[in-house]
Short mmCIF file of C-alpha atoms in Angstrom, two decimals:
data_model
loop_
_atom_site.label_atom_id
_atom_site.label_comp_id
_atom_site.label_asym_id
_atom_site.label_seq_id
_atom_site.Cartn_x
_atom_site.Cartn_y
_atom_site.Cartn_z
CA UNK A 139 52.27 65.12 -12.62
CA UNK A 140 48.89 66.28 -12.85
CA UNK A 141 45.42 65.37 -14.45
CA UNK A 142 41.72 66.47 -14.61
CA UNK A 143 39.77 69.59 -16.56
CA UNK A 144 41.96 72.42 -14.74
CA UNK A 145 45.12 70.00 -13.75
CA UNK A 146 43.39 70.07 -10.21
CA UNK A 147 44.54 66.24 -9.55
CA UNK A 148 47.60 65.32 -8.45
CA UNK A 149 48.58 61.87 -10.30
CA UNK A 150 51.19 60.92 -8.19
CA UNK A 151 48.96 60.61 -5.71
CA UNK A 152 46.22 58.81 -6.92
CA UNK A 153 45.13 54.65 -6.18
CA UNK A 154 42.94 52.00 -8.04
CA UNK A 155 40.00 53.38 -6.07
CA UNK A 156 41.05 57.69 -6.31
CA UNK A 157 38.05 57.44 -8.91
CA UNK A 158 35.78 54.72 -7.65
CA UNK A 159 36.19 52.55 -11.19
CA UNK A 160 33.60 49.68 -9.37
CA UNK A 161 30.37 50.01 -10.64
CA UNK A 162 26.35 48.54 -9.40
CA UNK A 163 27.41 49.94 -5.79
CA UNK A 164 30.75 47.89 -5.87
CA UNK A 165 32.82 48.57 -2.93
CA UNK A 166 36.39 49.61 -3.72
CA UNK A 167 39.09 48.08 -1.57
CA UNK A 168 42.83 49.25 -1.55
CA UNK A 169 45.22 46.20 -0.84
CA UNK A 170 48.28 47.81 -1.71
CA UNK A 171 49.64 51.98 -1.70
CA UNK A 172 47.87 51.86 -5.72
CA UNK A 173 46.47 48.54 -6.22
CA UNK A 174 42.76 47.61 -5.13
CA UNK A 175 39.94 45.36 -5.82
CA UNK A 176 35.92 45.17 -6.80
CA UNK A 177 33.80 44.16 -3.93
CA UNK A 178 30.31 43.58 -5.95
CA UNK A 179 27.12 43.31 -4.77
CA UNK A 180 24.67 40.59 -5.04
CA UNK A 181 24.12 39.61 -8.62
CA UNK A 182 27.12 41.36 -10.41
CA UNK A 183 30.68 40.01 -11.06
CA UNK A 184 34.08 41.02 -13.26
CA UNK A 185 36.60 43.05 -12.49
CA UNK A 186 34.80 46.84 -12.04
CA UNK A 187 31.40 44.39 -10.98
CA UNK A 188 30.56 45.35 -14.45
CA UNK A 189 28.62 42.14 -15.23
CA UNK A 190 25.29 41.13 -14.36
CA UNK A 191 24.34 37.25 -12.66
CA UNK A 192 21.93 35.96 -11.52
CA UNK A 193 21.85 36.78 -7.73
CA UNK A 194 21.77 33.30 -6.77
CA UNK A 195 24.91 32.75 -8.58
CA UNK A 196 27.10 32.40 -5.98
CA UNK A 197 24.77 32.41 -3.16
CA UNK A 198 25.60 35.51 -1.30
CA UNK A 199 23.21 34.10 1.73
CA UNK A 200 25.32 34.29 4.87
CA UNK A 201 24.43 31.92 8.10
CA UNK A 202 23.75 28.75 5.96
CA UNK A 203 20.95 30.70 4.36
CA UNK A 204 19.32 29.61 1.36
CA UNK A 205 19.60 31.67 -1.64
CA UNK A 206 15.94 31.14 -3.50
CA UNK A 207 15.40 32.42 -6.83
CA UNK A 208 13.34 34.62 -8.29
CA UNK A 209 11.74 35.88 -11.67
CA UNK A 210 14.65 36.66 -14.16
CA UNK A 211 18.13 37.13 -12.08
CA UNK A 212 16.43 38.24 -8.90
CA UNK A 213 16.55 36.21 -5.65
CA UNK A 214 15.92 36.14 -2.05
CA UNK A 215 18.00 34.49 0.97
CA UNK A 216 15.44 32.59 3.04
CA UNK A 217 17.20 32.69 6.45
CA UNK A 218 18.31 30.01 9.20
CA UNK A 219 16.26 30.21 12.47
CA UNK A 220 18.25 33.81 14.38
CA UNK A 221 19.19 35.51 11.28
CA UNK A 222 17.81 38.13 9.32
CA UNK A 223 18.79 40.54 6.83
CA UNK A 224 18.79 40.92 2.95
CA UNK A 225 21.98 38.28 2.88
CA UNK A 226 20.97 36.68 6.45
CA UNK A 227 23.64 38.46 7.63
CA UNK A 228 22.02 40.11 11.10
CA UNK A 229 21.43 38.13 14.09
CA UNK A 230 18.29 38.14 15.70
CA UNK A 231 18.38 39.80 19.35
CA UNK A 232 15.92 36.86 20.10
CA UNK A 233 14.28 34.29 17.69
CA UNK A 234 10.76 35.21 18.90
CA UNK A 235 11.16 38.87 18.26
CA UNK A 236 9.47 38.71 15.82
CA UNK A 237 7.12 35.61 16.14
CA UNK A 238 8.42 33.67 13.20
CA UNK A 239 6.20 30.49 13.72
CA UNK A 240 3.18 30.10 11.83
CA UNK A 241 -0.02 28.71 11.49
CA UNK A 242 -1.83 30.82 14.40
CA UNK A 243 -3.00 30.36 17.56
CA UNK A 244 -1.03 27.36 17.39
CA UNK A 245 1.99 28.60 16.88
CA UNK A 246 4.53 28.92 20.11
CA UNK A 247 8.07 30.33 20.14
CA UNK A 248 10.77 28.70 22.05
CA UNK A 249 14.30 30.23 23.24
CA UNK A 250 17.49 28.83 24.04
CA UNK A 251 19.75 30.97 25.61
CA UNK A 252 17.34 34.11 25.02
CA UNK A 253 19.01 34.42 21.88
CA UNK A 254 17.98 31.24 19.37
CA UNK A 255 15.03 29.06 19.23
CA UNK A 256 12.47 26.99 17.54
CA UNK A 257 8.98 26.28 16.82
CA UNK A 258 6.95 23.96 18.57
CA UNK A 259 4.94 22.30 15.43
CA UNK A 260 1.29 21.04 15.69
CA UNK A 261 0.80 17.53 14.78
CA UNK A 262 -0.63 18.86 11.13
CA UNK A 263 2.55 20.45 10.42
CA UNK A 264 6.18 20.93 10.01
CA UNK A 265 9.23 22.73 9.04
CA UNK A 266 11.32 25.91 11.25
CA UNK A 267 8.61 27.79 10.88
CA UNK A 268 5.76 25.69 11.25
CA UNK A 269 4.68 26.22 7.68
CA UNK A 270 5.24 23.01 5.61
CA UNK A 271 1.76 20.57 5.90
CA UNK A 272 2.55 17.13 7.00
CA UNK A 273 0.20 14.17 5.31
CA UNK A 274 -1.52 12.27 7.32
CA UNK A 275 0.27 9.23 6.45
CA UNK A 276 3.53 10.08 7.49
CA UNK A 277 4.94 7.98 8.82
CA UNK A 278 1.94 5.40 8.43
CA UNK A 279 -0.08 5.17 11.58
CA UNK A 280 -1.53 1.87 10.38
CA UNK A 281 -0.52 -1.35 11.92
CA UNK A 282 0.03 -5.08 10.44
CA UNK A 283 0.48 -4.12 6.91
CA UNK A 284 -2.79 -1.53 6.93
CA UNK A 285 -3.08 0.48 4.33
CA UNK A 286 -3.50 4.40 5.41
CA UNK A 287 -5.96 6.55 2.70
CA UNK A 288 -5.13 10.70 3.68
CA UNK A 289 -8.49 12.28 3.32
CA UNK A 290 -7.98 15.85 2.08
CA UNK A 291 -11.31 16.92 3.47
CA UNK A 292 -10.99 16.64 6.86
CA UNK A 293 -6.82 16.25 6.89
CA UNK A 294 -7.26 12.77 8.42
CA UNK A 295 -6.70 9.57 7.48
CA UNK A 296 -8.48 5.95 7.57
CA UNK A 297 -6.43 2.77 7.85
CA UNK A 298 -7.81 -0.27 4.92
CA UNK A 299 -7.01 -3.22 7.26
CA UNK A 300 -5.49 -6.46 6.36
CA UNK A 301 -7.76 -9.87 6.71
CA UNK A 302 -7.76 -10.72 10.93
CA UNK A 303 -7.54 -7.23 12.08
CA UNK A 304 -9.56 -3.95 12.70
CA UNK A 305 -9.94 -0.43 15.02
CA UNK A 306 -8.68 2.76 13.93
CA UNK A 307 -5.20 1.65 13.74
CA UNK A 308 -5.75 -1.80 12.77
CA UNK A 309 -4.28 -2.96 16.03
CA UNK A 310 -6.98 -5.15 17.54
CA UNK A 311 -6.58 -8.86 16.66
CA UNK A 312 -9.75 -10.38 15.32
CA UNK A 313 -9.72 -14.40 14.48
CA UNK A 314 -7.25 -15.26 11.99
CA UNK A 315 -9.22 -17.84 10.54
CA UNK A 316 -13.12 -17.96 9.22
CA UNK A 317 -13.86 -21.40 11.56
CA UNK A 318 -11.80 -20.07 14.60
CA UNK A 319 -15.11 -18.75 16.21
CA UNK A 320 -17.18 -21.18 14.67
CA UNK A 321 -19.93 -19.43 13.14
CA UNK A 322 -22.09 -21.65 11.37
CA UNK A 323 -25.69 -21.83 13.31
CA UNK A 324 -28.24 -24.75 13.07
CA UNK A 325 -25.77 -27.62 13.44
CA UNK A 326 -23.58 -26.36 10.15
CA UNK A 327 -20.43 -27.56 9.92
CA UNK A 328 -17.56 -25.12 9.32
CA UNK A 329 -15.06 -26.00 6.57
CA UNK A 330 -11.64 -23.78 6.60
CA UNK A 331 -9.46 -23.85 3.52
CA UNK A 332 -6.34 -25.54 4.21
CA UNK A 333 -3.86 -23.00 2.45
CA UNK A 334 -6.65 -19.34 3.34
CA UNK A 335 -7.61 -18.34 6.10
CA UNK A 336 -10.79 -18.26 4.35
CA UNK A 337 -14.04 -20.83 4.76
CA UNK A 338 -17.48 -21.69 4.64
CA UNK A 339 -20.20 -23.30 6.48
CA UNK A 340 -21.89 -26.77 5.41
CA UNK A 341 -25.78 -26.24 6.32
CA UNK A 342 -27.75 -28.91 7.37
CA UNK A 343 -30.94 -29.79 4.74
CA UNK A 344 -33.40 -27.09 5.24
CA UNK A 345 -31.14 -24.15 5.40
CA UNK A 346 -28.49 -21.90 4.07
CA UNK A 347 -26.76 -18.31 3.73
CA UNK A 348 -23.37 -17.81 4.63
CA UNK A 349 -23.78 -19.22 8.17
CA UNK A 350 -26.45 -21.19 7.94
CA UNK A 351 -29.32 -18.77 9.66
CA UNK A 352 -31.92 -19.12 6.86
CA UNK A 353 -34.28 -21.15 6.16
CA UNK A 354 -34.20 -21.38 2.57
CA UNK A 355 -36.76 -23.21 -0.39
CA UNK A 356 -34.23 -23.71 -2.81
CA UNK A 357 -31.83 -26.28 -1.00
CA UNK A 358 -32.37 -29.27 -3.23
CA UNK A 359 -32.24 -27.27 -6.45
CA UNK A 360 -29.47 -27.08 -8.47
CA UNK A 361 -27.33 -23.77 -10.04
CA UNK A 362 -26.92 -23.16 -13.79
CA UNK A 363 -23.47 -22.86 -13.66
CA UNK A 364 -21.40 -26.03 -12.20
CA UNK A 365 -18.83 -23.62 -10.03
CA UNK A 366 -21.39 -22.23 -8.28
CA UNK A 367 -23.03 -23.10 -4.78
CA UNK A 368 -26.69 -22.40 -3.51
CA UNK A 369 -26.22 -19.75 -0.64
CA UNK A 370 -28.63 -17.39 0.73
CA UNK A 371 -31.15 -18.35 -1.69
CA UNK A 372 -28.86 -17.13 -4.60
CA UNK A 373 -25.81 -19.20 -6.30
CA UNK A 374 -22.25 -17.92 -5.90
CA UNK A 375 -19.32 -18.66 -6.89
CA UNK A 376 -16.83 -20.33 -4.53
CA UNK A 377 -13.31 -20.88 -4.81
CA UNK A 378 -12.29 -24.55 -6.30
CA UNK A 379 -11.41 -25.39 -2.40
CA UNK A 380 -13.97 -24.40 -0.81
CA UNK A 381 -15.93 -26.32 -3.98
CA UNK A 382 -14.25 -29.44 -2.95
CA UNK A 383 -15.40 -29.27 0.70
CA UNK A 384 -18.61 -28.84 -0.13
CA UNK A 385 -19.21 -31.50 -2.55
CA UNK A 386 -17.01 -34.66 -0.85
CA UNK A 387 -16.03 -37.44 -3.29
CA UNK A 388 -17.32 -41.10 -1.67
CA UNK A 389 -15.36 -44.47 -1.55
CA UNK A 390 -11.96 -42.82 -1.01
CA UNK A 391 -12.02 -40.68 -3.92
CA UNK A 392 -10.32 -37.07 -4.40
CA UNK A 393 -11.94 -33.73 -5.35
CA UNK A 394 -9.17 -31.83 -8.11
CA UNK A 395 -10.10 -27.81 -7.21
CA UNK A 396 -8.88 -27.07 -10.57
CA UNK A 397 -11.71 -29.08 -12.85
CA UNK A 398 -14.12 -29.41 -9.50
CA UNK A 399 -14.40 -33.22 -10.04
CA UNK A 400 -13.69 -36.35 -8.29
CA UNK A 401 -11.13 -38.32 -9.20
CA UNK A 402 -12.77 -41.76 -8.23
CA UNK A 403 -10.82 -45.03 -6.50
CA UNK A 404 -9.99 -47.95 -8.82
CA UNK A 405 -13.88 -50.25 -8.96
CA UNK A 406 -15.96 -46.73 -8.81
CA UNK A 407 -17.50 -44.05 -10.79
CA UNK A 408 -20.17 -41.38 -10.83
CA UNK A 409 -19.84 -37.36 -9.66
CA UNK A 410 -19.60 -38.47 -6.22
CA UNK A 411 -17.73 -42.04 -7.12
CA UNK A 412 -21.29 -43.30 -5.53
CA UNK A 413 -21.41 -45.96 -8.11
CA UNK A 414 -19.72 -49.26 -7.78
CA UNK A 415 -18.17 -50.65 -11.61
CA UNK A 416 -17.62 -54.52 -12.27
CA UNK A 417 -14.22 -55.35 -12.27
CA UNK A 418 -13.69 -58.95 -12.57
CA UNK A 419 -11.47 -60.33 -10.00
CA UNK A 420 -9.80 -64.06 -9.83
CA UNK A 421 -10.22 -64.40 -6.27
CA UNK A 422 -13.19 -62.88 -5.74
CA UNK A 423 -16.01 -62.90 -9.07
CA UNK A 424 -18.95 -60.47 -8.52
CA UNK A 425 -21.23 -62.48 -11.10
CA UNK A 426 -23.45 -64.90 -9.40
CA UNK A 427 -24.68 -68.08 -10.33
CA UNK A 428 -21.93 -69.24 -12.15
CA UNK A 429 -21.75 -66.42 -14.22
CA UNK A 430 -18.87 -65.13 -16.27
CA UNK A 431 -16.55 -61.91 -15.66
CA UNK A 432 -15.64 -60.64 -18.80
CA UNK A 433 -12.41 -57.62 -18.20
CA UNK A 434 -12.52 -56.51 -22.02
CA UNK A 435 -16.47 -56.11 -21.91
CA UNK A 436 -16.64 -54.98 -17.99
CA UNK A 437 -19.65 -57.21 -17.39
CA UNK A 438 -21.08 -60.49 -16.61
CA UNK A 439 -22.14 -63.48 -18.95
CA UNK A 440 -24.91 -65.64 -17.25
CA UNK A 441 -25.61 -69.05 -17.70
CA UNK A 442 -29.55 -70.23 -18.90
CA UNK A 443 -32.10 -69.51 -16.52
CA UNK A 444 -30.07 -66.46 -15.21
CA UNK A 445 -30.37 -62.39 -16.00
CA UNK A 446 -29.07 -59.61 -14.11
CA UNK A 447 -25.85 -57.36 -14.04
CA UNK A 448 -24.60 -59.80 -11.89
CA UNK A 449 -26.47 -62.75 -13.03
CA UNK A 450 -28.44 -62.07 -9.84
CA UNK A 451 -32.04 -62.62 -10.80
CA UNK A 452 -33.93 -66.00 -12.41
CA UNK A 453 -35.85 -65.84 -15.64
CA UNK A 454 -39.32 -67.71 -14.50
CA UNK A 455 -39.56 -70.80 -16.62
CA UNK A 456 -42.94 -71.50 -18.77
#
């Protein structure tokens, strides 16, 4: 049998790819005397490669290439380290042929086996090419819990230390405590927080600041507000700790941080518990002169001839 315009083809001799049927530069392949299939190019599929994909679709990158798209079905293969080509399908005669690392003067080429290779990175990058920025930060430079800050100006960083330490890297051990070094001048006595490692200095009368080295005029005066403290000429406010160790309760009793008062022994009162109270006791009664304790009343009951809060003094007779 024959076919075509002047019965010029001979049918019985004709395959699946006598009339190239693939389409979009589809390769034909015979796999049997008649029968064949559709090799398509990148970004077409079906049958004849009649149908157009996206060319990422299957990722026609060769070599462990990496198919990246592009605006509406295009793509690109971004090739391993070696390979080159449209589908990263050409190996490299040598890696640094063609000087693949970036970032320049920098940049250096290594090979292995004069066939592969790698870039050797500056410390401000990273990636195979040398062309991915590395932050500052990473990994974190700063030591004992710092805190690292990248500084896009100058592509550096600066380490926020944590309380006891300091230097670039926050590696040099300073004191741990406030009264470790004992700072307070002129005879002031440090007080350190028992649960901080914070403190403060007591200043002997005639001077203050925060470790005692002025001479200040307002030491006997008193602050507006009761949480605050006279230092450096100015009141502050202190912590309720630090409060407590700088305003001692007498007689035994106990300072309470949380309402800044003194909690005063059993027989005193006052702000400091300075002031001795009259409690009447069987064994031993505070009112003189044969004088009465009365509990209820919290006071004394003299006889004639005596006055007093303890019955202590002697009304003059006329």
């Amino acid at each position: 049998m024959f076919t075509g315009p002047v019965c010029e083809h001979d049918f019985r001799n004709e395959t699946f790819c006598s009339h190239s049927p693939c389409k979009n530069n589809g390769t034909c392949i015979l796999i049997e005397s008649s029968a064949g299939v559709c090799l398509c190019q990148p970004g077409y599929v079906g049958e004849l490669c009649e149908k157009h994909v996206s060319f990422c679709h299957q990722n026609p990158c060769r070599n462990n290439g990496t198919c990246v798209p592009l605006s509406g079905v295009d793509g690109q293969c971004r090739c391993q380290p070696g390979y080159s080509g449209s589908l990263c399908e050409q190996v490299q005669t040598t890696f640094c042929s063609n000087n693949p690392c970036r970032n320049g003067s920098t940049r250096k080429c290594a090979l292995i086996d004069n066939k592969y290779g790698r870039c050797l990175c500056p410390k401000d990058v990273t990636g195979p090419y040398c062309d991915i920025p590395l932050h500052s930060c990473a990994p974190n430079p700063c030591e004992n819990n710092g805190i690292c800050m990248h500084e896009m100006s100058s592509q550096s960083y600066k380490c926020l230390c944590t309380f006891g330490y300091s230097g670039v890297n926050c590696s040099e051990n300073l004191n741990k405590s406030f009264c470790s070094s004992n700072p307070c001048m002129n005879n002031g006595t440090c007080l350190q927080s028992p649960t901080t490692a914070d403190g403060i200095c007591r200043c002997q009368e005639g001077f203050s600041g925060i470790f005692c080295n002025e001479i200040v005029k307002c030491g006997n005066e008193k602050c507006q507000y009761p949480k605050q403290v006279c230092l450096a000429e100015s009141c502050v406010n202190v912590t309720g700790e630090l409060y407590c160790l700088l305003h001692e309760c007498q007689h035994g009793g106990k300072c309470n941080p949380m309402t800044r008062q003194c909690q005063c022994e059993k027989g005193f009162a006052g702000i400091k518990c300075e002031l001795r109270t009259i409690l009447c006791d069987q064994m031993n009664n505070v009112c003189q002169n044969n004088g009465t304790c009365l509990s209820i009343e919290n006071h004394c009951v003299c006889t004639n001839f005596y006055t007093g809060k303890y019955c202590e003094i002697l009304i003059e007779q006329n």
